[in-house]
């Protein structure tokens, strides 16, 4: 029931051109994921759920207020003409709060850290779809300077914030903030690139989360012990992380390349330079994870692969699919 409601809420938001319907979709979506987040009854999970609920409820109330203001002034409820600047600014602020764009990003690492890996995967991929659909639909009415600021701040903070982390879920949360920044920065020039970046981000994040789920790793230290259990998985994980960082032969290079090209085409060389440098910050912590996985030997593992390890019952097909997508899609360009 909860998963189908989750899907229904997002689909409702996708299908709507009326603000009330979109708001209702977001609300159903939030209410459906909350029991999924709190299902472990761990104090941390409950705390994360509470934080998530408060931020999402605030954002939904802001969207409702802004759309009501817009309807009051213009007499129209449809999304394509949010002509009132106050309403459009409030709407983009609320939607940025929903997907965790900086400077409204503070809940994101905290919430993701409290969840288990599969719910974390849903939170960092599926939960981004509905707000981003609304952002793309209203992007033309929003102040371009505001969008650029949101995008730049998100990439910079997503890079800075992840540098000092040892918890993998927090690192993935900051990486998510940075990727959202890349999507927002190009939104006003080429919305199709935003969608492309979102799709690639979903593939790469799914591969990363499913890998962590397979090795049940939540800290950097755990990664050093993975290689003796599943050496091939270690290799592909290192490549997936480099793909998240955006290195050329891998999928992650495609959105960054096209976005920087678009920014240069729009004669914004300074913004393009800042974005590229912010990508370096993110690359640093992905490289740290790669280093911990592939180049360090944990002091307490046995060198031989242990033959008596219990066979895993986890489905490996989603992981294989996501990994292939995260490594091999560059030729699509």
mmCIF file of C-alpha atoms in Angstrom:
data_model
loop_
_atom_site.group_PDB
_atom_site.id
_atom_site.type_symbol
_atom_site.label_atom_id
_atom_site.label_comp_id
_atom_site.label_asym_id
_atom_site.label_seq_id
_atom_site.Cartn_x
_atom_site.Cartn_y
_atom_site.Cartn_z
ATOM 1 C CA UNK A 1 0.000 0.000 0.000
ATOM 2 C CA UNK A 2 2.705 2.455 0.999
ATOM 3 C CA UNK A 3 4.840 1.854 -2.088
ATOM 4 C CA UNK A 4 1.872 2.203 -4.424
ATOM 5 C CA UNK A 5 0.857 5.439 -2.659
ATOM 6 C CA UNK A 6 4.427 6.644 -3.089
ATOM 7 C CA UNK A 7 4.154 5.992 -6.815
ATOM 8 C CA UNK A 8 0.670 7.480 -6.956
ATOM 9 C CA UNK A 9 1.711 10.736 -5.287
ATOM 10 C CA UNK A 10 4.580 11.295 -7.707
ATOM 11 C CA UNK A 11 2.436 10.363 -10.723
ATOM 12 C CA UNK A 12 -0.305 12.736 -9.541
ATOM 13 C CA UNK A 13 2.201 15.580 -9.405
ATOM 14 C CA UNK A 14 3.523 14.658 -12.848
ATOM 15 C CA UNK A 15 0.054 14.608 -14.372
ATOM 16 C CA UNK A 16 -1.266 17.801 -12.841
ATOM 17 C CA UNK A 17 -1.384 21.276 -14.309
ATOM 18 C CA UNK A 18 -3.336 22.646 -11.349
ATOM 19 C CA UNK A 19 -1.490 23.730 -8.225
ATOM 20 C CA UNK A 20 -3.869 22.065 -5.762
ATOM 21 C CA UNK A 21 -3.501 18.706 -7.481
ATOM 22 C CA UNK A 22 0.286 19.037 -7.545
ATOM 23 C CA UNK A 23 0.295 19.933 -3.863
ATOM 24 C CA UNK A 24 -1.885 16.921 -3.107
ATOM 25 C CA UNK A 25 0.490 14.635 -4.993
ATOM 26 C CA UNK A 26 3.453 15.929 -2.985
ATOM 27 C CA UNK A 27 1.503 15.469 0.225
ATOM 28 C CA UNK A 28 0.500 11.861 -0.570
ATOM 29 C CA UNK A 29 4.120 11.209 -1.479
ATOM 30 C CA UNK A 30 5.390 12.527 1.866
ATOM 31 C CA UNK A 31 2.785 10.665 3.891
ATOM 32 C CA UNK A 32 3.563 7.414 2.074
ATOM 33 C CA UNK A 33 7.306 7.480 2.672
ATOM 34 C CA UNK A 34 7.100 8.386 6.370
ATOM 35 C CA UNK A 35 6.108 4.883 7.625
ATOM 36 C CA UNK A 36 8.732 3.395 5.304
ATOM 37 C CA UNK A 37 11.334 5.597 6.967
ATOM 38 C CA UNK A 38 10.240 4.855 10.516
ATOM 39 C CA UNK A 39 9.651 1.126 10.062
ATOM 40 C CA UNK A 40 12.788 0.100 11.969
ATOM 41 C CA UNK A 41 11.719 1.866 15.178
ATOM 42 C CA UNK A 42 15.318 2.812 15.794
ATOM 43 C CA UNK A 43 15.585 6.139 17.656
ATOM 44 C CA UNK A 44 17.735 7.526 14.826
ATOM 45 C CA UNK A 45 15.247 6.440 12.194
ATOM 46 C CA UNK A 46 12.401 8.040 14.140
ATOM 47 C CA UNK A 47 14.397 11.254 14.545
ATOM 48 C CA UNK A 48 15.219 11.303 10.822
ATOM 49 C CA UNK A 49 11.563 10.703 9.980
ATOM 50 C CA UNK A 50 10.466 13.574 12.218
ATOM 51 C CA UNK A 51 12.982 15.955 10.639
ATOM 52 C CA UNK A 52 11.917 14.872 7.162
ATOM 53 C CA UNK A 53 8.241 15.271 7.980
ATOM 54 C CA UNK A 54 8.727 18.784 9.359
ATOM 55 C CA UNK A 55 10.724 20.019 6.364
ATOM 56 C CA UNK A 56 8.344 18.467 3.832
ATOM 57 C CA UNK A 57 5.260 19.784 5.627
ATOM 58 C CA UNK A 58 6.782 23.270 5.726
ATOM 59 C CA UNK A 59 7.575 23.121 2.025
ATOM 60 C CA UNK A 60 4.089 21.843 1.153
ATOM 61 C CA UNK A 61 2.477 24.618 3.205
ATOM 62 C CA UNK A 62 4.657 27.193 1.429
ATOM 63 C CA UNK A 63 3.665 25.809 -1.974
ATOM 64 C CA UNK A 64 -0.004 25.942 -1.009
ATOM 65 C CA UNK A 65 0.356 29.505 0.252
ATOM 66 C CA UNK A 66 2.264 30.670 -2.824
ATOM 67 C CA UNK A 67 -0.162 29.083 -5.277
ATOM 68 C CA UNK A 68 -3.120 30.544 -3.364
ATOM 69 C CA UNK A 69 -1.469 33.970 -3.501
ATOM 70 C CA UNK A 70 -0.940 33.545 -7.224
ATOM 71 C CA UNK A 71 -4.548 32.451 -7.753
ATOM 72 C CA UNK A 72 -5.757 35.371 -5.655
ATOM 73 C CA UNK A 73 -3.838 37.895 -7.746
ATOM 74 C CA UNK A 74 -4.204 36.368 -11.226
ATOM 75 C CA UNK A 75 -7.390 34.309 -10.826
ATOM 76 C CA UNK A 76 -5.741 31.240 -12.422
ATOM 77 C CA UNK A 77 -4.583 28.000 -10.768
ATOM 78 C CA UNK A 78 -2.580 26.543 -13.641
ATOM 79 C CA UNK A 79 1.182 26.236 -13.390
ATOM 80 C CA UNK A 80 2.388 27.708 -16.650
ATOM 81 C CA UNK A 81 1.644 31.301 -15.726
ATOM 82 C CA UNK A 82 2.940 32.082 -12.270
ATOM 83 C CA UNK A 83 3.159 35.747 -13.160
ATOM 84 C CA UNK A 84 3.521 37.092 -9.634
ATOM 85 C CA UNK A 85 7.211 37.357 -8.625
ATOM 86 C CA UNK A 86 6.522 36.858 -4.891
ATOM 87 C CA UNK A 87 4.592 33.652 -5.591
ATOM 88 C CA UNK A 88 7.209 32.273 -7.978
ATOM 89 C CA UNK A 89 10.055 32.992 -5.551
ATOM 90 C CA UNK A 90 8.177 31.306 -2.719
ATOM 91 C CA UNK A 91 7.421 28.308 -4.911
ATOM 92 C CA UNK A 92 11.056 27.781 -5.947
ATOM 93 C CA UNK A 93 12.144 28.215 -2.302
ATOM 94 C CA UNK A 94 9.659 25.581 -1.151
ATOM 95 C CA UNK A 95 10.623 23.156 -3.917
ATOM 96 C CA UNK A 96 14.314 23.708 -3.165
ATOM 97 C CA UNK A 97 13.537 22.843 0.458
ATOM 98 C CA UNK A 98 11.793 19.696 -0.756
ATOM 99 C CA UNK A 99 14.739 18.357 -2.749
ATOM 100 C CA UNK A 100 17.419 19.752 -0.449
ATOM 101 C CA UNK A 101 19.096 22.433 -2.559
ATOM 102 C CA UNK A 102 21.503 24.629 -0.642
ATOM 103 C CA UNK A 103 20.913 26.813 1.412
ATOM 104 C CA UNK A 104 17.868 24.684 2.325
ATOM 105 C CA UNK A 105 19.922 21.508 2.454
ATOM 106 C CA UNK A 106 20.557 21.095 6.174
ATOM 107 C CA UNK A 107 18.007 18.338 6.725
ATOM 108 C CA UNK A 108 19.290 16.132 3.942
ATOM 109 C CA UNK A 109 22.487 14.549 5.398
ATOM 110 C CA UNK A 110 20.886 14.164 8.824
ATOM 111 C CA UNK A 111 17.798 12.426 7.464
ATOM 112 C CA UNK A 112 19.696 10.154 5.097
ATOM 113 C CA UNK A 113 22.085 9.133 7.861
ATOM 114 C CA UNK A 114 19.202 7.861 9.999
ATOM 115 C CA UNK A 115 17.674 5.600 7.348
ATOM 116 C CA UNK A 116 18.562 2.168 6.091
ATOM 117 C CA UNK A 117 20.119 1.933 2.647
ATOM 118 C CA UNK A 118 17.066 0.993 0.578
ATOM 119 C CA UNK A 119 14.863 3.733 2.025
ATOM 120 C CA UNK A 120 17.819 6.058 1.541
ATOM 121 C CA UNK A 121 17.883 5.043 -2.108
ATOM 122 C CA UNK A 122 14.172 5.849 -2.480
ATOM 123 C CA UNK A 123 14.723 9.171 -0.720
ATOM 124 C CA UNK A 124 17.611 10.246 -2.922
ATOM 125 C CA UNK A 125 16.130 9.135 -6.255
ATOM 126 C CA UNK A 126 12.336 8.747 -6.369
ATOM 127 C CA UNK A 127 11.578 11.580 -3.941
ATOM 128 C CA UNK A 128 13.418 14.039 -6.186
ATOM 129 C CA UNK A 129 11.169 13.405 -9.190
ATOM 130 C CA UNK A 130 7.963 15.218 -8.222
ATOM 131 C CA UNK A 131 9.530 18.486 -6.949
ATOM 132 C CA UNK A 132 11.870 18.574 -9.951
ATOM 133 C CA UNK A 133 8.918 18.152 -12.307
ATOM 134 C CA UNK A 134 7.313 21.208 -10.693
ATOM 135 C CA UNK A 135 10.596 23.150 -10.822
ATOM 136 C CA UNK A 136 10.978 22.397 -14.544
ATOM 137 C CA UNK A 137 7.383 23.450 -15.240
ATOM 138 C CA UNK A 138 7.704 26.775 -13.415
ATOM 139 C CA UNK A 139 11.329 27.523 -14.319
ATOM 140 C CA UNK A 140 10.489 30.204 -16.881
ATOM 141 C CA UNK A 141 8.699 32.361 -14.295
ATOM 142 C CA UNK A 142 11.552 32.301 -11.802
ATOM 143 C CA UNK A 143 14.249 34.948 -11.443
ATOM 144 C CA UNK A 144 17.314 33.609 -13.351
ATOM 145 C CA UNK A 145 19.705 35.036 -10.763
ATOM 146 C CA UNK A 146 17.940 33.074 -8.028
ATOM 147 C CA UNK A 147 18.218 29.808 -9.976
ATOM 148 C CA UNK A 148 21.902 30.413 -10.694
ATOM 149 C CA UNK A 149 22.551 31.189 -7.023
ATOM 150 C CA UNK A 150 20.764 28.024 -5.903
ATOM 151 C CA UNK A 151 22.712 25.919 -8.404
ATOM 152 C CA UNK A 152 26.118 27.384 -7.572
ATOM 153 C CA UNK A 153 25.589 27.227 -3.805
ATOM 154 C CA UNK A 154 24.419 23.634 -4.019
ATOM 155 C CA UNK A 155 27.417 22.429 -5.992
ATOM 156 C CA UNK A 156 29.844 24.279 -3.731
ATOM 157 C CA UNK A 157 28.204 23.156 -0.478
ATOM 158 C CA UNK A 158 27.743 19.617 -1.788
ATOM 159 C CA UNK A 159 31.485 19.609 -2.453
ATOM 160 C CA UNK A 160 32.642 21.275 0.781
ATOM 161 C CA UNK A 161 30.257 19.398 3.053
ATOM 162 C CA UNK A 162 31.286 15.921 1.983
ATOM 163 C CA UNK A 163 35.011 16.464 2.504
ATOM 164 C CA UNK A 164 35.064 15.789 6.215
ATOM 165 C CA UNK A 165 32.549 12.933 6.400
ATOM 166 C CA UNK A 166 33.208 9.325 7.299
ATOM 167 C CA UNK A 167 29.618 8.095 7.097
ATOM 168 C CA UNK A 168 28.790 6.843 3.612
ATOM 169 C CA UNK A 169 25.156 7.923 3.697
ATOM 170 C CA UNK A 170 26.126 11.491 4.566
ATOM 171 C CA UNK A 171 28.671 11.477 1.746
ATOM 172 C CA UNK A 172 25.958 10.303 -0.649
ATOM 173 C CA UNK A 173 23.632 13.012 0.691
ATOM 174 C CA UNK A 174 26.189 15.719 -0.055
ATOM 175 C CA UNK A 175 26.835 14.207 -3.462
ATOM 176 C CA UNK A 176 23.081 14.371 -4.052
ATOM 177 C CA UNK A 177 23.039 18.082 -3.122
ATOM 178 C CA UNK A 178 25.888 18.754 -5.568
ATOM 179 C CA UNK A 179 24.187 16.860 -8.410
ATOM 180 C CA UNK A 180 20.939 18.756 -7.803
ATOM 181 C CA UNK A 181 22.950 21.955 -8.145
ATOM 182 C CA UNK A 182 24.194 20.835 -11.571
ATOM 183 C CA UNK A 183 20.601 20.174 -12.614
ATOM 184 C CA UNK A 184 19.324 23.570 -11.441
ATOM 185 C CA UNK A 185 22.145 25.625 -12.958
ATOM 186 C CA UNK A 186 21.324 24.590 -16.537
ATOM 187 C CA UNK A 187 17.542 24.590 -16.086
ATOM 188 C CA UNK A 188 16.848 28.028 -17.560
ATOM 189 C CA UNK A 189 18.983 27.410 -20.661
ATOM 190 C CA UNK A 190 18.324 23.753 -21.559
ATOM 191 C CA UNK A 191 15.710 21.914 -19.457
ATOM 192 C CA UNK A 192 16.374 18.700 -21.409
ATOM 193 C CA UNK A 193 19.888 18.660 -19.931
ATOM 194 C CA UNK A 194 18.334 18.875 -16.462
ATOM 195 C CA UNK A 195 16.351 15.727 -17.239
ATOM 196 C CA UNK A 196 19.427 14.000 -18.663
ATOM 197 C CA UNK A 197 21.457 14.869 -15.558
ATOM 198 C CA UNK A 198 18.618 13.604 -13.341
ATOM 199 C CA UNK A 199 18.442 10.284 -15.194
ATOM 200 C CA UNK A 200 22.205 9.719 -15.008
ATOM 201 C CA UNK A 201 22.225 10.738 -11.345
ATOM 202 C CA UNK A 202 19.506 8.172 -10.608
ATOM 203 C CA UNK A 203 21.489 5.406 -12.314
ATOM 204 C CA UNK A 204 24.721 6.239 -10.503
ATOM 205 C CA UNK A 205 23.139 6.728 -7.080
ATOM 206 C CA UNK A 206 21.172 3.484 -7.414
ATOM 207 C CA UNK A 207 24.370 1.635 -8.259
ATOM 208 C CA UNK A 208 26.145 3.192 -5.249
ATOM 209 C CA UNK A 209 23.341 2.491 -2.752
ATOM 210 C CA UNK A 210 22.747 -1.065 -3.978
ATOM 211 C CA UNK A 211 26.456 -1.811 -3.725
ATOM 212 C CA UNK A 212 26.528 -0.551 -0.146
ATOM 213 C CA UNK A 213 23.437 -2.636 0.526
ATOM 214 C CA UNK A 214 25.096 -5.763 -0.859
ATOM 215 C CA UNK A 215 28.164 -5.289 1.335
ATOM 216 C CA UNK A 216 26.034 -3.714 4.129
ATOM 217 C CA UNK A 217 28.588 -0.936 4.561
ATOM 218 C CA UNK A 218 27.703 2.339 6.262
ATOM 219 C CA UNK A 219 31.153 3.706 7.171
ATOM 220 C CA UNK A 220 34.327 4.284 5.161
ATOM 221 C CA UNK A 221 36.183 1.818 7.368
ATOM 222 C CA UNK A 222 33.893 -1.006 6.346
ATOM 223 C CA UNK A 223 34.777 -0.492 2.689
ATOM 224 C CA UNK A 224 38.340 -1.646 3.258
ATOM 225 C CA UNK A 225 37.103 -5.127 4.184
ATOM 226 C CA UNK A 226 34.868 -5.607 1.144
ATOM 227 C CA UNK A 227 37.534 -6.701 -1.324
ATOM 228 C CA UNK A 228 38.255 -10.039 0.330
ATOM 229 C CA UNK A 229 34.581 -10.988 0.137
ATOM 230 C CA UNK A 230 33.691 -9.764 -3.360
ATOM 231 C CA UNK A 231 36.677 -8.544 -5.390
ATOM 232 C CA UNK A 232 34.778 -7.890 -8.647
ATOM 233 C CA UNK A 233 32.162 -5.820 -6.823
ATOM 234 C CA UNK A 234 34.996 -3.759 -5.340
ATOM 235 C CA UNK A 235 36.315 -2.998 -8.825
ATOM 236 C CA UNK A 236 32.928 -1.960 -10.193
ATOM 237 C CA UNK A 237 32.188 0.123 -7.089
ATOM 238 C CA UNK A 238 35.398 2.090 -7.503
ATOM 239 C CA UNK A 239 34.380 2.768 -11.106
ATOM 240 C CA UNK A 240 30.836 3.771 -10.084
ATOM 241 C CA UNK A 241 32.253 6.253 -7.573
ATOM 242 C CA UNK A 242 34.517 7.742 -10.234
ATOM 243 C CA UNK A 243 31.468 7.920 -12.481
ATOM 244 C CA UNK A 244 29.637 9.886 -9.767
ATOM 245 C CA UNK A 245 32.636 12.206 -9.689
ATOM 246 C CA UNK A 246 32.298 12.643 -13.457
ATOM 247 C CA UNK A 247 35.426 11.110 -14.985
ATOM 248 C CA UNK A 248 35.498 10.834 -18.795
ATOM 249 C CA UNK A 249 35.157 7.225 -19.943
ATOM 250 C CA UNK A 250 32.179 6.738 -17.585
ATOM 251 C CA UNK A 251 28.527 7.812 -17.644
ATOM 252 C CA UNK A 252 28.883 10.585 -15.062
ATOM 253 C CA UNK A 253 30.994 12.631 -17.456
ATOM 254 C CA UNK A 254 28.101 13.066 -19.901
ATOM 255 C CA UNK A 255 25.829 15.473 -17.939
ATOM 256 C CA UNK A 256 28.789 17.521 -16.659
ATOM 257 C CA UNK A 257 30.279 17.819 -20.137
ATOM 258 C CA UNK A 258 27.009 18.852 -21.781
ATOM 259 C CA UNK A 259 26.104 21.265 -18.994
ATOM 260 C CA UNK A 260 29.505 22.989 -19.087
ATOM 261 C CA UNK A 261 29.250 23.163 -22.872
ATOM 262 C CA UNK A 262 25.790 24.743 -22.601
ATOM 263 C CA UNK A 263 26.992 27.278 -20.014
ATOM 264 C CA UNK A 264 29.916 28.212 -22.265
ATOM 265 C CA UNK A 265 27.521 28.527 -25.202
ATOM 266 C CA UNK A 266 25.388 30.936 -23.164
ATOM 267 C CA UNK A 267 28.618 32.948 -22.580
ATOM 268 C CA UNK A 268 28.809 32.279 -18.838
ATOM 269 C CA UNK A 269 32.479 31.261 -18.571
ATOM 270 C CA UNK A 270 32.826 32.324 -14.927
ATOM 271 C CA UNK A 271 29.890 30.187 -13.778
ATOM 272 C CA UNK A 272 31.173 27.253 -15.841
ATOM 273 C CA UNK A 273 34.603 27.595 -14.200
ATOM 274 C CA UNK A 274 33.130 27.689 -10.691
ATOM 275 C CA UNK A 275 31.028 24.606 -11.469
ATOM 276 C CA UNK A 276 34.059 22.698 -12.770
ATOM 277 C CA UNK A 277 36.064 23.599 -9.663
ATOM 278 C CA UNK A 278 33.165 22.578 -7.411
ATOM 279 C CA UNK A 279 33.126 19.230 -9.235
ATOM 280 C CA UNK A 280 36.761 18.845 -8.173
ATOM 281 C CA UNK A 281 35.728 19.150 -4.521
ATOM 282 C CA UNK A 282 33.211 16.340 -4.978
ATOM 283 C CA UNK A 283 35.760 14.258 -6.863
ATOM 284 C CA UNK A 284 38.080 14.468 -3.873
ATOM 285 C CA UNK A 285 35.767 12.602 -1.529
ATOM 286 C CA UNK A 286 34.793 10.035 -4.168
ATOM 287 C CA UNK A 287 38.510 9.404 -4.641
ATOM 288 C CA UNK A 288 38.852 9.000 -0.888
ATOM 289 C CA UNK A 289 36.213 6.262 -0.977
ATOM 290 C CA UNK A 290 37.957 4.612 -3.943
ATOM 291 C CA UNK A 291 41.253 4.766 -2.085
ATOM 292 C CA UNK A 292 39.743 3.174 1.014
ATOM 293 C CA UNK A 293 38.135 0.432 -1.058
ATOM 294 C CA UNK A 294 40.823 -0.546 -3.515
ATOM 295 C CA UNK A 295 44.176 0.645 -2.202
ATOM 296 C CA UNK A 296 44.054 -0.080 1.523
ATOM 297 C CA UNK A 297 44.012 -3.433 3.243
ATOM 298 C CA UNK A 298 42.054 -3.503 6.462
ATOM 299 C CA UNK A 299 44.202 -4.825 9.338
ATOM 300 C CA UNK A 300 41.696 -7.460 10.426
ATOM 301 C CA UNK A 301 40.639 -9.335 7.294
ATOM 302 C CA UNK A 302 41.844 -12.747 6.293
ATOM 303 C CA UNK A 303 43.676 -12.599 3.002
ATOM 304 C CA UNK A 304 41.937 -15.636 1.523
ATOM 305 C CA UNK A 305 38.293 -15.378 0.511
ATOM 306 C CA UNK A 306 36.339 -17.211 3.178
ATOM 307 C CA UNK A 307 34.610 -20.243 1.642
ATOM 308 C CA UNK A 308 32.114 -20.735 4.484
ATOM 309 C CA UNK A 309 30.474 -17.346 4.065
ATOM 310 C CA UNK A 310 26.696 -17.640 3.886
ATOM 311 C CA UNK A 311 25.260 -17.276 0.385
ATOM 312 C CA UNK A 312 23.546 -13.908 -0.021
ATOM 313 C CA UNK A 313 19.798 -13.810 -0.628
ATOM 314 C CA UNK A 314 19.766 -10.303 -2.086
ATOM 315 C CA UNK A 315 18.668 -9.800 -5.662
ATOM 316 C CA UNK A 316 21.743 -8.920 -7.679
ATOM 317 C CA UNK A 317 19.991 -7.997 -10.937
ATOM 318 C CA UNK A 318 19.083 -4.369 -9.980
ATOM 319 C CA UNK A 319 22.678 -3.817 -8.852
ATOM 320 C CA UNK A 320 24.080 -5.263 -12.077
ATOM 321 C CA UNK A 321 21.724 -3.182 -14.211
ATOM 322 C CA UNK A 322 22.422 0.064 -12.328
ATOM 323 C CA UNK A 323 26.179 -0.572 -12.432
ATOM 324 C CA UNK A 324 26.184 -1.165 -16.191
ATOM 325 C CA UNK A 325 24.135 2.011 -16.697
ATOM 326 C CA UNK A 326 26.452 3.983 -14.407
ATOM 327 C CA UNK A 327 29.566 2.837 -16.233
ATOM 328 C CA UNK A 328 28.726 2.474 -19.902
ATOM 329 C CA UNK A 329 26.282 5.127 -21.089
ATOM 330 C CA UNK A 330 28.810 7.751 -22.268
ATOM 331 C CA UNK A 331 28.645 6.652 -25.968
ATOM 332 C CA UNK A 332 24.953 7.702 -25.940
ATOM 333 C CA UNK A 333 26.128 11.302 -26.352
#
